[in-house]
JSON list of C-alpha atoms in Angstrom, two decimals:
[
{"chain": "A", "resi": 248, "resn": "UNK", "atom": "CA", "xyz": [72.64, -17.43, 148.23]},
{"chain": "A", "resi": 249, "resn": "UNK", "atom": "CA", "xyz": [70.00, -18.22, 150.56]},
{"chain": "A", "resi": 250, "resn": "UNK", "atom": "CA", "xyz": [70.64, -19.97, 153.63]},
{"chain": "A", "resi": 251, "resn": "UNK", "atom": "CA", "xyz": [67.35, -21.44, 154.76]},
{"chain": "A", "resi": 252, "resn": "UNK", "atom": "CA", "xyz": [69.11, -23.82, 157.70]},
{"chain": "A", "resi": 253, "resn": "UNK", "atom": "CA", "xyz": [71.17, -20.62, 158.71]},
{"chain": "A", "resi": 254, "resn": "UNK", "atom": "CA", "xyz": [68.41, -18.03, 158.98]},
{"chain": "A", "resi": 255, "resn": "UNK", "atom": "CA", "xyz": [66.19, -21.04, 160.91]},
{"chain": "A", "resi": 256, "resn": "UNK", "atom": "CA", "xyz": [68.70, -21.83, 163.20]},
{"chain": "A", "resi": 257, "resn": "UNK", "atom": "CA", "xyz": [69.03, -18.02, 164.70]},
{"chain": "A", "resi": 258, "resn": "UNK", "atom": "CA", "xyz": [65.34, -17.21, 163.86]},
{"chain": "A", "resi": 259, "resn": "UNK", "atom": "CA", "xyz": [64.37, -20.68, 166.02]},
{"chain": "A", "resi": 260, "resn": "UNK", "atom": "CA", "xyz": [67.07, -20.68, 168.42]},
{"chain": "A", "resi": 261, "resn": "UNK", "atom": "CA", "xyz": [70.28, -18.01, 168.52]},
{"chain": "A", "resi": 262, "resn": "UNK", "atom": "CA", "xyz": [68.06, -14.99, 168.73]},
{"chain": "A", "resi": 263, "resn": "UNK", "atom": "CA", "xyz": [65.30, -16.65, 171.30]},
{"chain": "A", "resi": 264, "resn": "UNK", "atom": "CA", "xyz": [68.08, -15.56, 173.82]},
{"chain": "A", "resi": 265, "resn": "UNK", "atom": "CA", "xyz": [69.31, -12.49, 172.99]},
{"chain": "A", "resi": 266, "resn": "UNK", "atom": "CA", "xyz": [68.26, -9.61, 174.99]},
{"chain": "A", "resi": 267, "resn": "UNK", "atom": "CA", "xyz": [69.52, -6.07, 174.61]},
{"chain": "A", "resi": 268, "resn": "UNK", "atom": "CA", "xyz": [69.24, -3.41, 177.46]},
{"chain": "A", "resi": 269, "resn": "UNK", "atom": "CA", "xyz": [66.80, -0.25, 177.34]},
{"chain": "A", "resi": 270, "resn": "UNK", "atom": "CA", "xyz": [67.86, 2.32, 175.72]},
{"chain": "A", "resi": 271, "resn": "UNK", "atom": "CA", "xyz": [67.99, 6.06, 176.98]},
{"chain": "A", "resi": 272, "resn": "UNK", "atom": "CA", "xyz": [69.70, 5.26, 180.79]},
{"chain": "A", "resi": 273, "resn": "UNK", "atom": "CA", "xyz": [72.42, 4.72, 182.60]},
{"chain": "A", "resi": 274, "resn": "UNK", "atom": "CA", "xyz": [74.19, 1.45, 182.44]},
{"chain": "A", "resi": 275, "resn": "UNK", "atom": "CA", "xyz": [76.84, -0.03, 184.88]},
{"chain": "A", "resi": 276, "resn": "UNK", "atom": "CA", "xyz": [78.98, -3.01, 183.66]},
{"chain": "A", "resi": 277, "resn": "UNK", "atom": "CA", "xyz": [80.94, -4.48, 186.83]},
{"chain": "A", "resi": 278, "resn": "UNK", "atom": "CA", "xyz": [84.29, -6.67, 186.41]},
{"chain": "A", "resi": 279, "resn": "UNK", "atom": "CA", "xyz": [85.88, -8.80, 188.79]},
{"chain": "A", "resi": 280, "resn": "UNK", "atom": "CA", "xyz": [88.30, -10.97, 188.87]},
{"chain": "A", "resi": 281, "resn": "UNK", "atom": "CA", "xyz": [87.44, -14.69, 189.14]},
{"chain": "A", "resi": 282, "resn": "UNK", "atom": "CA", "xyz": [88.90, -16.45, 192.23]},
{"chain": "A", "resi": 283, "resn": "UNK", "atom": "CA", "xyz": [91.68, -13.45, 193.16]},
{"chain": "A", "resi": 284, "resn": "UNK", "atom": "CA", "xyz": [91.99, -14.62, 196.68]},
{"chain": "A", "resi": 285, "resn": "UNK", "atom": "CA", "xyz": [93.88, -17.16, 195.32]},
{"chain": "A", "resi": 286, "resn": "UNK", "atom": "CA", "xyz": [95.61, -15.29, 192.65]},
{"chain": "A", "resi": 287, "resn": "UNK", "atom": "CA", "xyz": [96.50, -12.33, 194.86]},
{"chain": "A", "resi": 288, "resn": "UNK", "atom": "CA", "xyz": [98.41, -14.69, 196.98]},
{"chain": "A", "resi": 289, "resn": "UNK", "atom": "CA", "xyz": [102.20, -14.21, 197.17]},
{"chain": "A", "resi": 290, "resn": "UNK", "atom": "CA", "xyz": [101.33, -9.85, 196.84]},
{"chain": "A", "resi": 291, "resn": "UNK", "atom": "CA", "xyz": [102.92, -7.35, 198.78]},
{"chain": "A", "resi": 292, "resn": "UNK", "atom": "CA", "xyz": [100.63, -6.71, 201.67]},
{"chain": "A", "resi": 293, "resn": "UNK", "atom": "CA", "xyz": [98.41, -4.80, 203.05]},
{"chain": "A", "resi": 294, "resn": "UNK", "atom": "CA", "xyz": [98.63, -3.16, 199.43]},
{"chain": "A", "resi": 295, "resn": "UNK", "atom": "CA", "xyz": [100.33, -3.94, 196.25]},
{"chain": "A", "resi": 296, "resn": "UNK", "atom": "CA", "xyz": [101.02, -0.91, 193.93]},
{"chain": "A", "resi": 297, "resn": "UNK", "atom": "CA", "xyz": [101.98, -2.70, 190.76]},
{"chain": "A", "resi": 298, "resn": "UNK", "atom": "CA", "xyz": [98.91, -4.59, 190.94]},
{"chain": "A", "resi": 299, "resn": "UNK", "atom": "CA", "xyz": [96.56, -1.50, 191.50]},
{"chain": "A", "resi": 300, "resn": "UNK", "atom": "CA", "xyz": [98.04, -0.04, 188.18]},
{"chain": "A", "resi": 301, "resn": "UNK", "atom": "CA", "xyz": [97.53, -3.25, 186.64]},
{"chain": "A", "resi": 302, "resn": "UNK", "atom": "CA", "xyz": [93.97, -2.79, 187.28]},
{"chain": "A", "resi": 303, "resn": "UNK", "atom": "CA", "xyz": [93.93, 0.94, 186.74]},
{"chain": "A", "resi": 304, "resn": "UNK", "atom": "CA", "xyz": [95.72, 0.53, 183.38]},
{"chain": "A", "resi": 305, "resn": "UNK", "atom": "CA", "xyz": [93.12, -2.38, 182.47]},
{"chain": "A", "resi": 306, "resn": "UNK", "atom": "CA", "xyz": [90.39, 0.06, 183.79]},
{"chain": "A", "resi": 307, "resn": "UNK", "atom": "CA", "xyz": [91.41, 2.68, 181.26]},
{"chain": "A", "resi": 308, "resn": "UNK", "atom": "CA", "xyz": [91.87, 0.25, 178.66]},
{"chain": "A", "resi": 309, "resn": "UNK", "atom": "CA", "xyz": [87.90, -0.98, 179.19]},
{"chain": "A", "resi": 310, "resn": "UNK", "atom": "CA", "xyz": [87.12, 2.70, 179.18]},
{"chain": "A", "resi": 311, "resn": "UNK", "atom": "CA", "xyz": [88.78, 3.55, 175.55]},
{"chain": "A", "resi": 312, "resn": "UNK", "atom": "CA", "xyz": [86.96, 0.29, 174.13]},
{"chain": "A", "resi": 313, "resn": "UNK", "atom": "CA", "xyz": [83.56, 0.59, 175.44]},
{"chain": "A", "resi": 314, "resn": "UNK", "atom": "CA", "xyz": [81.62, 2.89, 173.27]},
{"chain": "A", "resi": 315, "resn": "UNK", "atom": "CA", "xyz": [79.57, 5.51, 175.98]},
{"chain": "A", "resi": 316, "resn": "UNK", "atom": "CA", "xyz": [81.99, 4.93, 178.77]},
{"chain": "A", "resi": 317, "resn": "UNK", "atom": "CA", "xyz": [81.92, 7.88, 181.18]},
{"chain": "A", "resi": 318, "resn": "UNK", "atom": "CA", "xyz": [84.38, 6.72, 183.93]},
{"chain": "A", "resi": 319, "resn": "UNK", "atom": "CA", "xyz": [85.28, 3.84, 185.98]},
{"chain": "A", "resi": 320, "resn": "UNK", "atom": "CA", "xyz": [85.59, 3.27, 189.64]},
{"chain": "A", "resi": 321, "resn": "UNK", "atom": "CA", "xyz": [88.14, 1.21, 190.44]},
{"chain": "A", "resi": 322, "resn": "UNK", "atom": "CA", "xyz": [88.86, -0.74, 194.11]},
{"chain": "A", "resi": 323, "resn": "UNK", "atom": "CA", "xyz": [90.36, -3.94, 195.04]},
{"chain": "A", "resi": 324, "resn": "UNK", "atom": "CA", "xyz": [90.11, -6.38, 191.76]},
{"chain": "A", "resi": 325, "resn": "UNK", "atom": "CA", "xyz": [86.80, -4.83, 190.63]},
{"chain": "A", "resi": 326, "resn": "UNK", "atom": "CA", "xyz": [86.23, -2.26, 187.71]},
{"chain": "A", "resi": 327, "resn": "UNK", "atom": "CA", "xyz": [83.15, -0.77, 187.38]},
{"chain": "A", "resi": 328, "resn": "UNK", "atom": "CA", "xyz": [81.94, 1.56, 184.44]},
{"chain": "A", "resi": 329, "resn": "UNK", "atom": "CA", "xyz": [79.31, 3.80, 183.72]},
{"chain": "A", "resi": 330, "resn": "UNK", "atom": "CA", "xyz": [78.05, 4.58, 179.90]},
{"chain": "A", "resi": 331, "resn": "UNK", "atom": "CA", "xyz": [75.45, 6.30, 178.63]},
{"chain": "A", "resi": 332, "resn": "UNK", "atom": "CA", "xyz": [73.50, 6.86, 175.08]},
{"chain": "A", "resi": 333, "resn": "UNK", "atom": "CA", "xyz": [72.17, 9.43, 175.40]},
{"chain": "A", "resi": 334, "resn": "UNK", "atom": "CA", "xyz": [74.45, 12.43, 174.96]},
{"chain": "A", "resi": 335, "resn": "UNK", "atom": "CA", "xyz": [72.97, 13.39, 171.39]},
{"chain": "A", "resi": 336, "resn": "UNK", "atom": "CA", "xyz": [69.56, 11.90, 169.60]},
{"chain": "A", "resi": 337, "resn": "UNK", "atom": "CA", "xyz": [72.17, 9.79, 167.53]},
{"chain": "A", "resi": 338, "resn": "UNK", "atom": "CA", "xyz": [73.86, 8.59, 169.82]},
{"chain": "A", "resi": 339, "resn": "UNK", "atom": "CA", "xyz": [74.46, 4.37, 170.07]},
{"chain": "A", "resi": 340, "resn": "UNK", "atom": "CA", "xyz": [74.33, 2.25, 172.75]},
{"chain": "A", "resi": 341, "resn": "UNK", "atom": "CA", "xyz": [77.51, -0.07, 172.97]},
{"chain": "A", "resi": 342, "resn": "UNK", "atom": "CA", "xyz": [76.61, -3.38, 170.65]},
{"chain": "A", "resi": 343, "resn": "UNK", "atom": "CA", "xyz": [72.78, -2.04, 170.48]},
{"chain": "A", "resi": 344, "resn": "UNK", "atom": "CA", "xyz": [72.24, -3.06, 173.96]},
{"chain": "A", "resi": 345, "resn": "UNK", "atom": "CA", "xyz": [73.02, -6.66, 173.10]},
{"chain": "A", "resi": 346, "resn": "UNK", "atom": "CA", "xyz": [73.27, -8.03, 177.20]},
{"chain": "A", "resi": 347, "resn": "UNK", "atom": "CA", "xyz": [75.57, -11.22, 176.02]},
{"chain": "A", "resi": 348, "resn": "UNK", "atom": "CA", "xyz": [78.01, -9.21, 173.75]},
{"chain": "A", "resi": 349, "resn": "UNK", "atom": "CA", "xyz": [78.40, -6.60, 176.89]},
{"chain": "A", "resi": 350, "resn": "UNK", "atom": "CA", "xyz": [79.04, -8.88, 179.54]},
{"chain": "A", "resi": 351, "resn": "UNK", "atom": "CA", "xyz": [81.11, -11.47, 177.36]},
{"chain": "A", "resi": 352, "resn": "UNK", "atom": "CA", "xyz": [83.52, -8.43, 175.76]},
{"chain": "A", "resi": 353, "resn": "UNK", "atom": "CA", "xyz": [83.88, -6.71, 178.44]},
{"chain": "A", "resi": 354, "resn": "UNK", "atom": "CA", "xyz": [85.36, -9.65, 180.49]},
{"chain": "A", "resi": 355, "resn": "UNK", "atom": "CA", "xyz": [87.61, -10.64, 177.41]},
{"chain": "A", "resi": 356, "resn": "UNK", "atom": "CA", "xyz": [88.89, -7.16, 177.40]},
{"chain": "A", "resi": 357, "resn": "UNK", "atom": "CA", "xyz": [89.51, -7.14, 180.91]},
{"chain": "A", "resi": 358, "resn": "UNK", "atom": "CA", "xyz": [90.83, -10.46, 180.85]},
{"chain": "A", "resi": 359, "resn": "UNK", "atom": "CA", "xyz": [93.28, -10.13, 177.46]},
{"chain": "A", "resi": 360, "resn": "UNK", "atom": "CA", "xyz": [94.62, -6.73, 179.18]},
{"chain": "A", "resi": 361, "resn": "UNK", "atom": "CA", "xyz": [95.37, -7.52, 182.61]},
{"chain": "A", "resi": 362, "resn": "UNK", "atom": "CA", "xyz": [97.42, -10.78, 181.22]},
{"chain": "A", "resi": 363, "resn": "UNK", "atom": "CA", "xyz": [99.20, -8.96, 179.22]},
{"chain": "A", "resi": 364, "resn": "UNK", "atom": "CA", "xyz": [100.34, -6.56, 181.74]},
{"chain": "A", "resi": 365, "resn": "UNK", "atom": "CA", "xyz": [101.43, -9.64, 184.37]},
{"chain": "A", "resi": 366, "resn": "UNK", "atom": "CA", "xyz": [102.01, -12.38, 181.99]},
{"chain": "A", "resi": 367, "resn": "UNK", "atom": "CA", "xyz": [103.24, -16.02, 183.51]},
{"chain": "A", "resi": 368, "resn": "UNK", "atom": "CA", "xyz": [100.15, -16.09, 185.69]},
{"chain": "A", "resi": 369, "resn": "UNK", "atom": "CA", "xyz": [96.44, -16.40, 184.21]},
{"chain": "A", "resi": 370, "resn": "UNK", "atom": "CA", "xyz": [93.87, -14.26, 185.65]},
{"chain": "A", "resi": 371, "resn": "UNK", "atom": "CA", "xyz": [90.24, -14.20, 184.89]},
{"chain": "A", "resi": 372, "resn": "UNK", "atom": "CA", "xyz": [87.44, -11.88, 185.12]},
{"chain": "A", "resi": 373, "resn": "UNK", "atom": "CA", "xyz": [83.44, -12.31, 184.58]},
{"chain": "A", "resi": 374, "resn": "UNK", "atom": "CA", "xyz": [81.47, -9.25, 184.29]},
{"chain": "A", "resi": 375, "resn": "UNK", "atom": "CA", "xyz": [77.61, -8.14, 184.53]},
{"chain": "A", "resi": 376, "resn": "UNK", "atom": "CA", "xyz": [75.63, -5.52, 183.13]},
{"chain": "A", "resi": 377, "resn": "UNK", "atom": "CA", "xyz": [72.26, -3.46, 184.09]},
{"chain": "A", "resi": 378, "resn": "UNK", "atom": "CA", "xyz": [70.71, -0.58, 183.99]},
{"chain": "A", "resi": 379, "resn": "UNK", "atom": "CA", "xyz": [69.74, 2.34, 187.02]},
{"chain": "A", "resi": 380, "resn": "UNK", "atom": "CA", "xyz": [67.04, 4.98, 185.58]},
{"chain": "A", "resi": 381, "resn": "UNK", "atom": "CA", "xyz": [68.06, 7.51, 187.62]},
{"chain": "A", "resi": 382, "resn": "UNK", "atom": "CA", "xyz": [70.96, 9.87, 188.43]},
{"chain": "A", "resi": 383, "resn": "UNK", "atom": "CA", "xyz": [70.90, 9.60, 191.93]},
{"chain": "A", "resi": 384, "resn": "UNK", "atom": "CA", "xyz": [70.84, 5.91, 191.82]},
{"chain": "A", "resi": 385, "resn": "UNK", "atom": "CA", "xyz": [73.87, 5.89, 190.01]},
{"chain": "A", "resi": 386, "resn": "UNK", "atom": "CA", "xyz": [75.28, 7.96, 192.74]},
{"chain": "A", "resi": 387, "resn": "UNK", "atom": "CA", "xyz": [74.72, 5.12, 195.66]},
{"chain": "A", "resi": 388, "resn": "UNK", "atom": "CA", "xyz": [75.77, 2.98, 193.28]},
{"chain": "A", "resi": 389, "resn": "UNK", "atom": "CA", "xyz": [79.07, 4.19, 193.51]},
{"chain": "A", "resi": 390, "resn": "UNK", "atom": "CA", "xyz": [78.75, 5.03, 197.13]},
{"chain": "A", "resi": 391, "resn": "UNK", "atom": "CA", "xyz": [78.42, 1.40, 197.99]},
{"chain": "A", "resi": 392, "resn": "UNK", "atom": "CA", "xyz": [81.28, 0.17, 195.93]},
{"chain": "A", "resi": 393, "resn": "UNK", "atom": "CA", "xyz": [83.18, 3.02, 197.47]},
{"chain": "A", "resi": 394, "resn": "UNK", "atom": "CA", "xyz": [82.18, 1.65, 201.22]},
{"chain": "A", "resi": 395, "resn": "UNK", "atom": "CA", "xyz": [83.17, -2.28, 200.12]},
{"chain": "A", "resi": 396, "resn": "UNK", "atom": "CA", "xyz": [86.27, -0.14, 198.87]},
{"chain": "A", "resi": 397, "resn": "UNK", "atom": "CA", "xyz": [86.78, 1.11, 202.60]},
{"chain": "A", "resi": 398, "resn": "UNK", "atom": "CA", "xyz": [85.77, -2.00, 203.81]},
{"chain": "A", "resi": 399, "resn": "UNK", "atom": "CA", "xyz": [88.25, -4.00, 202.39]},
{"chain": "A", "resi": 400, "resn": "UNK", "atom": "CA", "xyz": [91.20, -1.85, 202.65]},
{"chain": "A", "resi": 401, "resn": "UNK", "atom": "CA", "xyz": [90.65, -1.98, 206.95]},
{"chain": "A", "resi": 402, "resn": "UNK", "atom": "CA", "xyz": [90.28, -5.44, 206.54]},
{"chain": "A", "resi": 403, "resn": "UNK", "atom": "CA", "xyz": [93.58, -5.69, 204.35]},
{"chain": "A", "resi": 404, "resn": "UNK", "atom": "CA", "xyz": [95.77, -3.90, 206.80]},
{"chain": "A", "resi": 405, "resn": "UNK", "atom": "CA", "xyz": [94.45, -5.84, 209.38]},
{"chain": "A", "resi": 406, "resn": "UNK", "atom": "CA", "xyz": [94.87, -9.35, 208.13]},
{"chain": "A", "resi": 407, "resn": "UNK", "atom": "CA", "xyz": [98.67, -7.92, 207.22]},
{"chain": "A", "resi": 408, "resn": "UNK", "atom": "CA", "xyz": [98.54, -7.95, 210.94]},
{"chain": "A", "resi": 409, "resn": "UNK", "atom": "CA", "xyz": [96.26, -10.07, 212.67]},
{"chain": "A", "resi": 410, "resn": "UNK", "atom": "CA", "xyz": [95.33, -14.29, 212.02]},
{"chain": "A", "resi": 411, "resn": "UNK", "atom": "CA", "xyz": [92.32, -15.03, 210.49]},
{"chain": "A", "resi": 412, "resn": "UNK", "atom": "CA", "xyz": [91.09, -16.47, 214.01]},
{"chain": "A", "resi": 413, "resn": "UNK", "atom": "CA", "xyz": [92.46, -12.95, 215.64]},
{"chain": "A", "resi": 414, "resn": "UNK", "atom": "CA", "xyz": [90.09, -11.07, 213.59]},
{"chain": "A", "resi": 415, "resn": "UNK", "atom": "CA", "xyz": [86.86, -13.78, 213.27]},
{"chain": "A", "resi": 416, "resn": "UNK", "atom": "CA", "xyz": [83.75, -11.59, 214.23]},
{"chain": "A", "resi": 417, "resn": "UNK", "atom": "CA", "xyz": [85.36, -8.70, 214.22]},
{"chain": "A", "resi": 418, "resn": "UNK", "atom": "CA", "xyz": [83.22, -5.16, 212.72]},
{"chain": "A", "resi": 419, "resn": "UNK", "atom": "CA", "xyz": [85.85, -2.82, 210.52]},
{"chain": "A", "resi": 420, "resn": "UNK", "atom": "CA", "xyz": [85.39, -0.20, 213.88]},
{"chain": "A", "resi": 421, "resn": "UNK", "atom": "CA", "xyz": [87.38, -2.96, 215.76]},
{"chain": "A", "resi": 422, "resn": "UNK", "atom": "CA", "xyz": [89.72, -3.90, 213.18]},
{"chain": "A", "resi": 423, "resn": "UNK", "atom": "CA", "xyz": [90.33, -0.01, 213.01]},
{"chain": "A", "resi": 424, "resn": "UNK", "atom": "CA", "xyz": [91.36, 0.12, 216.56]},
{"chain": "A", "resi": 425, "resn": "UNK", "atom": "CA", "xyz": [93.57, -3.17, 216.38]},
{"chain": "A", "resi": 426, "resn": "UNK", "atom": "CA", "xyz": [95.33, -1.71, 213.80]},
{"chain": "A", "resi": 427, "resn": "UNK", "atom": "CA", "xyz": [95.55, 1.15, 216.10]},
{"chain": "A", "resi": 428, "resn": "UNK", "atom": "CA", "xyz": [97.17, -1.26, 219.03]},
{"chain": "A", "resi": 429, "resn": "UNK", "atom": "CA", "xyz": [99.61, -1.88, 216.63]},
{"chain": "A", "resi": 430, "resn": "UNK", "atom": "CA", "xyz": [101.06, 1.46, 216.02]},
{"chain": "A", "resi": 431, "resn": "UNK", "atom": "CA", "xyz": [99.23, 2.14, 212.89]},
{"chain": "A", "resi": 432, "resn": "UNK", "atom": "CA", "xyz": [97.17, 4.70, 212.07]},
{"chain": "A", "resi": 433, "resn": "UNK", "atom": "CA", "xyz": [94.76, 3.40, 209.08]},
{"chain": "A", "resi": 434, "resn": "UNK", "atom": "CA", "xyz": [93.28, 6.95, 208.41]},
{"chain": "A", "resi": 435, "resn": "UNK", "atom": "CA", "xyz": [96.94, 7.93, 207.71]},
{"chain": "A", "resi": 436, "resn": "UNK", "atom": "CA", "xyz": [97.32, 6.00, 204.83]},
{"chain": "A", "resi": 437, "resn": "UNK", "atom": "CA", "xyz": [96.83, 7.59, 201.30]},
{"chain": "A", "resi": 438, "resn": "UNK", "atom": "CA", "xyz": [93.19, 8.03, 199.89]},
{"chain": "A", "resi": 439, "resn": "UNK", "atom": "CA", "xyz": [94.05, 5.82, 196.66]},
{"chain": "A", "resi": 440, "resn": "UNK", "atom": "CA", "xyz": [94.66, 2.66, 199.18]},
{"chain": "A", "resi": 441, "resn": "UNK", "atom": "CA", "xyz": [91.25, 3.93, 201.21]},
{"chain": "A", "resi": 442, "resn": "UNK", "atom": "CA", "xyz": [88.53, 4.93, 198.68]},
{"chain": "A", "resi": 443, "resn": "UNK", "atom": "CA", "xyz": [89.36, 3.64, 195.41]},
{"chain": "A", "resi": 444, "resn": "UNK", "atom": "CA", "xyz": [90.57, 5.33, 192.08]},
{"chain": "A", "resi": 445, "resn": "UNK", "atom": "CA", "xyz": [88.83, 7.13, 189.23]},
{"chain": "A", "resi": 446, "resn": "UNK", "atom": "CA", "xyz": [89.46, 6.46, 185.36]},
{"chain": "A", "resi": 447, "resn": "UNK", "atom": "CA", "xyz": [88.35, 10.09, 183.67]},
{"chain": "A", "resi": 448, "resn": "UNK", "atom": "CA", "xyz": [88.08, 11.13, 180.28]},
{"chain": "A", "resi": 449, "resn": "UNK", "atom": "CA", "xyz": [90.75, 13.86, 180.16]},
{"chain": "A", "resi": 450, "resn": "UNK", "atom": "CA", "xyz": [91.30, 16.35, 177.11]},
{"chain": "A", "resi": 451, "resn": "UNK", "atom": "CA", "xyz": [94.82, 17.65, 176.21]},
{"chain": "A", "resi": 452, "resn": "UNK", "atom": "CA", "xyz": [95.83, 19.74, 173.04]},
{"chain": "A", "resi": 453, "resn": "UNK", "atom": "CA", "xyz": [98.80, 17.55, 170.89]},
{"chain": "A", "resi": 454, "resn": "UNK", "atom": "CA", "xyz": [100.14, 19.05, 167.39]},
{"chain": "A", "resi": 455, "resn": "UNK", "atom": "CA", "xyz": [97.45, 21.75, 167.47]},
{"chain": "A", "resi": 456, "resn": "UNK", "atom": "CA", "xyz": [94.86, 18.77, 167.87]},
{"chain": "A", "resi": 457, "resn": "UNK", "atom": "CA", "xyz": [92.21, 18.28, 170.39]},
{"chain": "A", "resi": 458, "resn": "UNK", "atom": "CA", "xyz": [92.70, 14.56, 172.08]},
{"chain": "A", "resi": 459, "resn": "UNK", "atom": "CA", "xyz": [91.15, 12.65, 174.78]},
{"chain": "A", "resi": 460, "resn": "UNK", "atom": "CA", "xyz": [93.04, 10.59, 177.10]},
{"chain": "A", "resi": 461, "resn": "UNK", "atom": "CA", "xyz": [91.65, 8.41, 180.04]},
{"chain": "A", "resi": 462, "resn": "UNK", "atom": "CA", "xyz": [93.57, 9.40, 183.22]},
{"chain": "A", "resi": 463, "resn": "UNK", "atom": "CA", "xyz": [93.72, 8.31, 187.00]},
{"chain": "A", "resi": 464, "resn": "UNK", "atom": "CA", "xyz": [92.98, 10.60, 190.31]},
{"chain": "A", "resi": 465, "resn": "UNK", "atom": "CA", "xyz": [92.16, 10.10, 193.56]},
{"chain": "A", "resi": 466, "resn": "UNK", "atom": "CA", "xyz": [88.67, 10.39, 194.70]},
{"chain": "A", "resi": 467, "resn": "UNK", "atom": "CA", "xyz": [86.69, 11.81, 197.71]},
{"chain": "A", "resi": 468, "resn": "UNK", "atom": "CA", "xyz": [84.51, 10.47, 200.26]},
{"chain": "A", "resi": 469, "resn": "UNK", "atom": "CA", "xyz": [81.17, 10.61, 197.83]},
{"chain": "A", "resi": 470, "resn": "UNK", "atom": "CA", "xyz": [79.05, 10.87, 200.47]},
{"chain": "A", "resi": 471, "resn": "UNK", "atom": "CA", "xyz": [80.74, 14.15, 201.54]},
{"chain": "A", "resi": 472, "resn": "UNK", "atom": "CA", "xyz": [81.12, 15.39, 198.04]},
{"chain": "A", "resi": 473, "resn": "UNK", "atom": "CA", "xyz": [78.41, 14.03, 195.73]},
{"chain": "A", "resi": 474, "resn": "UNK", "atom": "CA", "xyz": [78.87, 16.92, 193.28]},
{"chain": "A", "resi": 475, "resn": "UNK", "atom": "CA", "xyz": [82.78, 14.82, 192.76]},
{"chain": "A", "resi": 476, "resn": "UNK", "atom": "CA", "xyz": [80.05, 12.13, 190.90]},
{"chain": "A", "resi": 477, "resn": "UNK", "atom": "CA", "xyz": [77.33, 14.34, 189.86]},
{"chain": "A", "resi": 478, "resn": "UNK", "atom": "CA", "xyz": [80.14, 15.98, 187.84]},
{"chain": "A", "resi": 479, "resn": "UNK", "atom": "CA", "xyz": [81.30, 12.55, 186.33]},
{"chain": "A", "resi": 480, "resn": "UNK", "atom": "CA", "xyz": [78.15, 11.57, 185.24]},
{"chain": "A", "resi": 481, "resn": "UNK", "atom": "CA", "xyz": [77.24, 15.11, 183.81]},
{"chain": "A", "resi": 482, "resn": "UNK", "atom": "CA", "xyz": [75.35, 14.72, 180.03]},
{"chain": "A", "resi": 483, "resn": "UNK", "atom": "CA", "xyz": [78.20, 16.03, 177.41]},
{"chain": "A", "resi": 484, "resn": "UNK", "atom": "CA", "xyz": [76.21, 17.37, 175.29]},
{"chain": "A", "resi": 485, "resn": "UNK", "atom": "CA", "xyz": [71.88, 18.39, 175.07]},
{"chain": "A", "resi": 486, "resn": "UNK", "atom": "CA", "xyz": [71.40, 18.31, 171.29]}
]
């Protein structure tokens, strides 16, 4: 049956607004979570292991629902996640490009996972989507996420230390050395707390079957190792 007041009201309205990314690049989708300074109160400080894995473990959860997801860079109570579509000739993009379905599925996913992992508490998380045309791009991309990532983790250890007043003004070099004054040397502490985490695409062999798995590691400093990302973002296949 024909539904004339249906087809007008997305023809007219629904589908005035609905804009889909280009096809044939990269495409970072970002996650964060809504209002965590106050949700992060009460956490073991300067750095709370249960709640990294909670993110890592919603990280690789985003990763094995988003269709052209190629890793994600994980730091502090952001996710980020490159895809691509454009592997083989057939390959999709996730939802056709479709910018509202991205942003608003990706958030739900993020959102839906991480509560279930630390239920009695509700967290939220928006997202945002774009694209970068070029490799290299990508690349700073996650070089600057990867500074904020060093950023914050000096500024962690030193508000486990310091008041808010004590370190008002203060660049991360001089947080670095009151941390130092303390008896604590920040470089010292492991790279997962410093730099961030990676969610990769890992194979393994199970009951003579080839399976994928998404998997966390440590990461360099990307600046000093570039290939680390250039790797990462590597096209699967040319056909």
């Amino acid at each position: 049956m024909k539904d004339t007041l249906g087809d007008r009201m997305k023809m007219y309205y629904e589908d005035r607004t609905r804009f889909a990314l280009p096809r044939r690049t990269y495409t970072i989708i970002r996650i964060d979570g809504k209002a965590f300074h106050t949700y992060t109160r009460g956490l073991v400080r300067p750095f709370d292991d249960q709640f990294m894995q909670d993110m890592d473990t919603t990280a690789s959860f985003l990763c094995a629902n988003i269709q052209g997801a190629r890793f994600a860079y994980v730091q502090s109570d952001e996710i980020s996640i490159a895809l691509t579509d454009f592997d083989k000739l057939t390959t999709a993009a996730w939802f056709d490009g479709n910018i509202q379905k991205m942003v608003s599925i990706s958030a739900s996913l993020a959102t839906a996972k991480f509560n279930e992992l630390r239920p009695g508490k509700l967290a939220y998380f928006d997202s945002r989507v774009f694209t970068i045309p070029f490799q290299i791009e990508v690349e700073n991309y996650f070089i600057w996420r990867q500074q904020d990532a060093t950023r914050n983790s000096i500024s962690n250890v030193a508000q486990s230390l310091y008041t808010h007043k004590e370190l008002t003004n203060k660049s991360s070099d001089q947080k670095q050395e009151l941390i130092f004054q303390k008896g604590i040397n920040w470089n010292n502490y492991a790279p997962r707390y410093k730099r961030g985490r990676i969610i990769s695409k890992e194979s393994f062999e199970k009951q003579g079957a080839l399976r994928n798995r998404w998997t966390v590691s440590d990461v360099p400093i990307f600046t000093q190792d570039r290939a680390f990302l250039q790797n990462l973002l590597m096209p699967v296949s040319t056909e």
